[in-house]
Amino acid sequence: MNFLEILQFIYNSLVFPGLLFASVIGLLYIGIDRKVTGHLQHRIGPPIWQEFLDFGKLMTKEDITPAAAIKPVFVGAPLLALGSLAAVMLLLPVASAQPSLRLTADIIVIIYLLNIPAISMILGGYSSGSPFAIAGAGRYIVQLLGYEFVFILSIATIAVKVGTLNLTDIISYQTANGWLLLDWKLLPAIVATLIAAQGKLLRAPFDIPEAETEIVAGPLTEYSGPKLAIWRTAYNVETIAVAALLVSLFLGGPTPYTFGNIQIPAIVDFLIKTFLIVMLTTVVRNIVARVRIDQALKFYWTFGVLLAVISMILVMVVP
Amino acid sequence: MTMVIPIGPQHPALKEPEYFRFEVKGEEIVDVDIYFGYAHRGIEETFARRNYKHNIYLSERICGICNICHSTCYSMAVERVAGIEPPERAKYVRSLILELERIHSHLLWLAVAAHQIGFDTLFMLAMRDREHVMDMREIISGGRVHSATNAIGGVRRDVTREQVPKLLENLDKVERSVNYYINLFQTDRTIRSRCEGVGVLTREDAIKLCAVGPVARASGVKTDIRVDDPYAAYPNLSFEVITETDGDVMAKGMVRLREMVESVKMVRQILKEMPNGPLRVPVDLKIPPNEAVQRVEAPRGELLYYIRSNGSEIPERVRVRTPTYASAPSLKPMFVGGTVAEIPIVLWSLDVCFACNDRVTLVDANTGKARVVTMEELRRWRS
């Protein structure tokens, strides 16, 4: 690895498509999400750059670590979450079908890295010493066991269909054969993936770990100031990362195309497709009530798993 | 092993400061202790220091949501002590505003209940529709919340003929949205999964623990002061006492939602049948020694005022029993056996109003005995 490659790697992880790009897009998308939520709820809602203002305000606040907290875990958890998400962005195709970092079986690494934020939130909650945070972290573990199996099983179905664990290969398969969304055998699995993503992003009806009327803010109860700003950014980047993964899995990934005489670059295609996925989750979270944790687990392990298994059987049996 | 989850004195599930100490095993609630008194304001003592007219405004400020219930109940109690009868038209105006209050209180209940189960869109929509009722109250009394309509011996404000079309128009809007919410409550799967079968209060418990209002009616106890002890214009109005049998959160919600439909009908009837005549009769406020009890069906249940006069313009004693105070003991059977996730919605299914309800009792920490504080001691503490 020469000097230029190292420089390229640093640029990729810190600026594009890593930390800076993902954060800016993430904050913007969640800002739009809040605006759309406002309109769906018959109110005006905040301006779409509200998340940036919130971020700036939180960064200037006092940095508090509670006396009861285990300091290294409590401080390290948000950084670990954001770091792992910046790493995920390197593995996801953003500006073209090629991700910045190529691995043979990158789907496994992506699934693994997408779990780190959840686990660090659980650790942060347990280490903070607040009963609300501990209750929230306990709920998050249960929810993790619910959605993660559905998520992995559905992605495995897509991998079986295409016959590869490489995201770039899945995208090139879709370039040749059309979007996987249009394949009726995979449709149940794709619905299951979207349901799992709703739980992964802690959006209603699965915002159970941070149910504010029951356990304040769940694992994040004791977080404030810059640490909360990092958590918020991590959450926003997670939204983008999950949406990007879904785009690559069944919406054909970022592809350039010509519209009339105008050449539209792949990055615009990526932004449009991820935006659509984020808006879908926004609409869903505004038209349902929050379910209980036992109901959520039951829902995932019956309905979610059933959908994924049906799809898996269809893919394996139907030629 | 049980863990203690404190809800309160400051907690997002509570709109006012109170302390609930839950003992939980995992997610299951095994015991609950309720500590009231954080919002005590010494209102009953203040009643005995002001004259009858000033006390109308004081009674309105016991509760912001059901302020008309308090002032109506107080005014009627004073009228009963003084032995006077308000004019018929005043009774109709009182009933009209009382029913509008019931609608907006129940819509507020619906909004907060939706928020408690994480359905913020319904929260916003219910608050939006509540505005129509607030506008109606503003048309009649000039105040969206505190209307200051009651006076001793009648009412201070009239409903004119020009106001009626606008009131009926808003009423139609309210009726449409209430019917929509009833349909939504019965069909939405996420709402039903959160409300059905949780926070059950059996009929036996409701009777044993003296639950009042919608809480009792949801458990199948047919109690409504408007029928049991009619006041204002209610003897002349036709309405149905809504009851449900299940006693869970769903039943309590449905009782409130269906009561709103009845209230809308009642408001229409009042606007149609309101008799002409004077609004108030003059009263001599030097009321000879006497005592009286007056009850009113507030949106949350039975509200009780006891007044003792002593010949001066200042009452000797005023005692208020608010509906939350009567219903609070039923919280325990509703909580125990449930899960932590149910706490906010079960608590709110009672439509709790803490500031109205708080009392203070002095308990000696060493002996555990409660005692009464004399006026002298209280004065010494204040200075």
mmCIF file of C-alpha atoms in Angstrom, chain A residues 60-246:
data_model
loop_
_atom_site.group_PDB
_atom_site.id
_atom_site.type_symbol
_atom_site.label_atom_id
_atom_site.label_comp_id
_atom_site.label_asym_id
_atom_site.label_seq_id
_atom_site.Cartn_x
_atom_site.Cartn_y
_atom_site.Cartn_z
ATOM 1 C CA THR A 60 -21.776 23.559 22.847
ATOM 2 C CA LYS A 61 -23.466 22.122 25.936
ATOM 3 C CA GLU A 62 -21.718 20.947 29.057
ATOM 4 C CA ASP A 63 -20.322 17.409 28.812
ATOM 5 C CA ILE A 64 -21.734 15.458 31.766
ATOM 6 C CA THR A 65 -20.879 11.921 32.831
ATOM 7 C CA PRO A 66 -23.040 10.741 35.754
ATOM 8 C CA ALA A 67 -21.173 9.707 38.881
ATOM 9 C CA ALA A 68 -22.906 6.307 38.836
ATOM 10 C CA ALA A 69 -21.779 5.550 35.274
ATOM 11 C CA ILE A 70 -18.862 3.341 34.234
ATOM 12 C CA LYS A 71 -16.933 6.069 32.515
ATOM 13 C CA PRO A 72 -14.902 4.299 29.752
ATOM 14 C CA VAL A 73 -17.928 2.348 28.470
ATOM 15 C CA PHE A 74 -20.268 5.298 28.833
ATOM 16 C CA VAL A 75 -17.971 7.620 26.867
ATOM 17 C CA GLY A 76 -16.773 4.985 24.401
ATOM 18 C CA ALA A 77 -20.202 3.684 23.356
ATOM 19 C CA PRO A 78 -21.265 6.616 21.124
ATOM 20 C CA LEU A 79 -17.845 6.821 19.492
ATOM 21 C CA LEU A 80 -17.874 3.085 18.783
ATOM 22 C CA ALA A 81 -21.344 3.363 17.238
ATOM 23 C CA LEU A 82 -20.428 6.262 14.969
ATOM 24 C CA GLY A 83 -17.083 4.671 14.030
ATOM 25 C CA SER A 84 -18.630 1.384 13.002
ATOM 26 C CA LEU A 85 -21.226 3.205 10.920
ATOM 27 C CA ALA A 86 -18.540 5.225 9.132
ATOM 28 C CA ALA A 87 -16.883 1.867 8.361
ATOM 29 C CA VAL A 88 -20.146 0.493 6.965
ATOM 30 C CA MET A 89 -20.362 3.462 4.609
ATOM 31 C CA LEU A 90 -17.000 2.409 3.096
ATOM 32 C CA LEU A 91 -18.452 -0.990 2.211
ATOM 33 C CA LEU A 92 -21.673 0.290 0.675
ATOM 34 C CA PRO A 93 -21.889 1.361 -2.965
ATOM 35 C CA VAL A 94 -22.628 5.068 -2.968
ATOM 36 C CA ALA A 95 -21.173 6.934 -5.945
ATOM 37 C CA SER A 96 -21.050 3.901 -8.247
ATOM 38 C CA ALA A 97 -21.658 0.155 -8.112
ATOM 39 C CA GLN A 98 -18.166 -0.165 -6.620
ATOM 40 C CA PRO A 99 -17.824 0.474 -2.863
ATOM 41 C CA SER A 100 -14.714 2.254 -1.599
ATOM 42 C CA LEU A 101 -13.493 -0.895 0.096
ATOM 43 C CA ARG A 102 -13.845 -4.205 -1.723
ATOM 44 C CA LEU A 103 -14.213 -7.478 0.172
ATOM 45 C CA THR A 104 -15.188 -10.927 -1.081
ATOM 46 C CA ALA A 105 -18.107 -11.495 1.283
ATOM 47 C CA ASP A 106 -18.910 -7.970 2.334
ATOM 48 C CA ILE A 107 -22.583 -8.621 3.222
ATOM 49 C CA ILE A 108 -21.507 -10.543 6.310
ATOM 50 C CA VAL A 109 -19.240 -7.685 7.387
ATOM 51 C CA ILE A 110 -22.004 -5.143 6.781
ATOM 52 C CA ILE A 111 -24.530 -7.129 8.853
ATOM 53 C CA TYR A 112 -21.941 -7.418 11.610
ATOM 54 C CA LEU A 113 -21.025 -3.726 11.582
ATOM 55 C CA LEU A 114 -24.678 -2.644 11.489
ATOM 56 C CA ASN A 115 -25.174 -4.459 14.792
ATOM 57 C CA ILE A 116 -22.398 -2.561 16.572
ATOM 58 C CA PRO A 117 -24.483 0.617 17.127
ATOM 59 C CA ALA A 118 -27.270 -1.415 18.736
ATOM 60 C CA ILE A 119 -24.800 -3.231 20.956
ATOM 61 C CA SER A 120 -23.004 -0.038 21.944
ATOM 62 C CA MET A 121 -26.337 1.559 22.780
ATOM 63 C CA ILE A 122 -27.129 -1.407 25.017
ATOM 64 C CA LEU A 123 -23.692 -1.099 26.650
ATOM 65 C CA GLY A 124 -24.091 2.654 27.044
ATOM 66 C CA GLY A 125 -27.479 2.109 28.655
ATOM 67 C CA TYR A 126 -26.265 -0.540 31.073
ATOM 68 C CA SER A 127 -23.190 1.475 32.032
ATOM 69 C CA SER A 128 -25.077 4.709 32.708
ATOM 70 C CA GLY A 129 -26.525 3.565 36.048
ATOM 71 C CA SER A 130 -30.065 4.825 35.437
ATOM 72 C CA PRO A 131 -33.008 2.436 35.944
ATOM 73 C CA PHE A 132 -34.699 3.790 32.816
ATOM 74 C CA ALA A 133 -31.573 3.170 30.754
ATOM 75 C CA ILE A 134 -31.274 -0.363 32.129
ATOM 76 C CA ALA A 135 -34.917 -1.104 31.343
ATOM 77 C CA GLY A 136 -34.419 0.344 27.871
ATOM 78 C CA ALA A 137 -31.261 -1.651 27.257
ATOM 79 C CA GLY A 138 -33.052 -4.834 28.341
ATOM 80 C CA ARG A 139 -35.834 -4.101 25.885
ATOM 81 C CA TYR A 140 -33.304 -3.361 23.138
ATOM 82 C CA ILE A 141 -31.704 -6.791 23.596
ATOM 83 C CA VAL A 142 -35.110 -8.451 23.207
ATOM 84 C CA GLN A 143 -35.875 -6.346 20.159
ATOM 85 C CA LEU A 144 -32.445 -7.127 18.674
ATOM 86 C CA LEU A 145 -33.231 -10.834 18.973
ATOM 87 C CA GLY A 146 -36.496 -10.141 17.186
ATOM 88 C CA TYR A 147 -35.576 -8.098 14.151
ATOM 89 C CA GLU A 148 -32.038 -9.309 13.537
ATOM 90 C CA PHE A 149 -33.013 -12.894 12.703
ATOM 91 C CA VAL A 150 -35.636 -11.687 10.210
ATOM 92 C CA PHE A 151 -33.136 -9.239 8.720
ATOM 93 C CA ILE A 152 -30.408 -11.853 8.249
ATOM 94 C CA LEU A 153 -32.805 -14.510 6.966
ATOM 95 C CA SER A 154 -34.251 -12.170 4.335
ATOM 96 C CA ILE A 155 -30.821 -11.036 3.181
ATOM 97 C CA ALA A 156 -29.743 -14.684 3.056
ATOM 98 C CA THR A 157 -32.705 -15.367 0.783
ATOM 99 C CA ILE A 158 -31.520 -12.683 -1.614
ATOM 100 C CA ALA A 159 -27.969 -14.036 -1.412
ATOM 101 C CA VAL A 160 -29.233 -17.545 -2.214
ATOM 102 C CA LYS A 161 -31.202 -16.226 -5.168
ATOM 103 C CA VAL A 162 -28.204 -14.424 -6.658
ATOM 104 C CA GLY A 163 -25.716 -17.009 -5.443
ATOM 105 C CA THR A 164 -23.193 -14.607 -3.918
ATOM 106 C CA LEU A 165 -22.363 -12.831 -0.676
ATOM 107 C CA ASN A 166 -20.842 -9.876 -2.487
ATOM 108 C CA LEU A 167 -22.882 -6.673 -2.747
ATOM 109 C CA THR A 168 -21.223 -5.601 -6.018
ATOM 110 C CA ASP A 169 -22.167 -8.932 -7.593
ATOM 111 C CA ILE A 170 -25.765 -8.509 -6.446
ATOM 112 C CA ILE A 171 -25.848 -5.076 -8.087
ATOM 113 C CA SER A 172 -24.358 -6.349 -11.349
ATOM 114 C CA TYR A 173 -26.894 -9.223 -11.297
ATOM 115 C CA GLN A 174 -29.653 -6.626 -11.020
ATOM 116 C CA THR A 175 -28.144 -4.545 -13.832
ATOM 117 C CA ALA A 176 -28.368 -7.645 -16.038
ATOM 118 C CA ASN A 177 -31.718 -9.096 -14.856
ATOM 119 C CA GLY A 178 -33.713 -6.170 -13.464
ATOM 120 C CA TRP A 179 -34.401 -5.142 -9.873
ATOM 121 C CA LEU A 180 -34.880 -7.926 -7.355
ATOM 122 C CA LEU A 181 -37.897 -5.986 -6.056
ATOM 123 C CA LEU A 182 -39.707 -7.037 -9.228
ATOM 124 C CA ASP A 183 -39.056 -10.744 -8.580
ATOM 125 C CA TRP A 184 -42.271 -12.146 -7.073
ATOM 126 C CA LYS A 185 -40.421 -14.972 -5.317
ATOM 127 C CA LEU A 186 -38.385 -12.441 -3.323
ATOM 128 C CA LEU A 187 -41.274 -10.119 -2.519
ATOM 129 C CA PRO A 188 -42.100 -11.668 0.911
ATOM 130 C CA ALA A 189 -38.435 -11.465 1.902
ATOM 131 C CA ILE A 190 -38.245 -7.825 0.849
ATOM 132 C CA VAL A 191 -41.327 -6.974 2.899
ATOM 133 C CA ALA A 192 -39.717 -8.787 5.827
ATOM 134 C CA THR A 193 -36.499 -6.777 5.318
ATOM 135 C CA LEU A 194 -38.440 -3.516 5.445
ATOM 136 C CA ILE A 195 -40.233 -4.612 8.634
ATOM 137 C CA ALA A 196 -36.893 -5.570 10.183
ATOM 138 C CA ALA A 197 -35.395 -2.237 9.104
ATOM 139 C CA GLN A 198 -38.239 -0.441 10.910
ATOM 140 C CA GLY A 199 -37.217 -2.252 14.091
ATOM 141 C CA LYS A 200 -33.516 -1.701 13.438
ATOM 142 C CA LEU A 201 -34.045 2.044 13.109
ATOM 143 C CA LEU A 202 -36.222 2.114 16.279
ATOM 144 C CA ARG A 203 -39.143 3.656 14.476
ATOM 145 C CA ALA A 204 -42.799 3.216 15.474
ATOM 146 C CA PRO A 205 -44.335 0.708 15.966
ATOM 147 C CA PHE A 206 -40.957 -0.623 17.129
ATOM 148 C CA ASP A 207 -39.596 2.399 19.023
ATOM 149 C CA ILE A 208 -39.974 0.311 22.158
ATOM 150 C CA PRO A 209 -36.442 0.672 23.637
ATOM 151 C CA GLU A 210 -36.742 4.455 23.732
ATOM 152 C CA ALA A 211 -40.478 4.735 24.471
ATOM 153 C CA GLU A 212 -40.487 8.189 25.985
ATOM 154 C CA THR A 213 -43.713 7.951 27.979
ATOM 155 C CA GLU A 214 -42.590 4.744 29.667
ATOM 156 C CA ILE A 215 -38.838 4.853 30.183
ATOM 157 C CA VAL A 216 -37.906 8.469 29.326
ATOM 158 C CA ALA A 217 -35.347 7.997 26.527
ATOM 159 C CA GLY A 218 -34.372 4.377 27.178
ATOM 160 C CA PRO A 219 -30.615 3.715 26.981
ATOM 161 C CA LEU A 220 -29.934 7.358 26.101
ATOM 162 C CA THR A 221 -31.601 8.770 29.231
ATOM 163 C CA GLU A 222 -28.357 9.862 30.900
ATOM 164 C CA TYR A 223 -26.684 11.117 27.731
ATOM 165 C CA SER A 224 -26.520 14.847 27.134
ATOM 166 C CA GLY A 225 -24.381 17.441 25.376
ATOM 167 C CA PRO A 226 -21.729 16.366 22.851
ATOM 168 C CA LYS A 227 -22.181 12.663 23.623
ATOM 169 C CA LEU A 228 -25.878 12.922 22.770
ATOM 170 C CA ALA A 229 -24.946 14.839 19.597
ATOM 171 C CA ILE A 230 -22.729 11.911 18.578
ATOM 172 C CA TRP A 231 -25.548 9.472 19.333
ATOM 173 C CA ARG A 232 -27.953 11.491 17.207
ATOM 174 C CA THR A 233 -25.461 11.615 14.346
ATOM 175 C CA ALA A 234 -24.858 7.888 14.667
ATOM 176 C CA TYR A 235 -28.598 7.271 14.495
ATOM 177 C CA ASN A 236 -28.916 9.470 11.404
ATOM 178 C CA VAL A 237 -25.983 7.756 9.682
ATOM 179 C CA GLU A 238 -27.508 4.395 10.586
ATOM 180 C CA THR A 239 -30.691 5.432 8.790
ATOM 181 C CA ILE A 240 -28.686 6.215 5.657
ATOM 182 C CA ALA A 241 -26.597 3.046 5.948
ATOM 183 C CA VAL A 242 -29.601 0.756 6.315
ATOM 184 C CA ALA A 243 -31.387 2.524 3.470
ATOM 185 C CA ALA A 244 -28.254 2.231 1.305
ATOM 186 C CA LEU A 245 -28.000 -1.474 2.028
ATOM 187 C CA LEU A 246 -31.637 -2.018 1.058
#
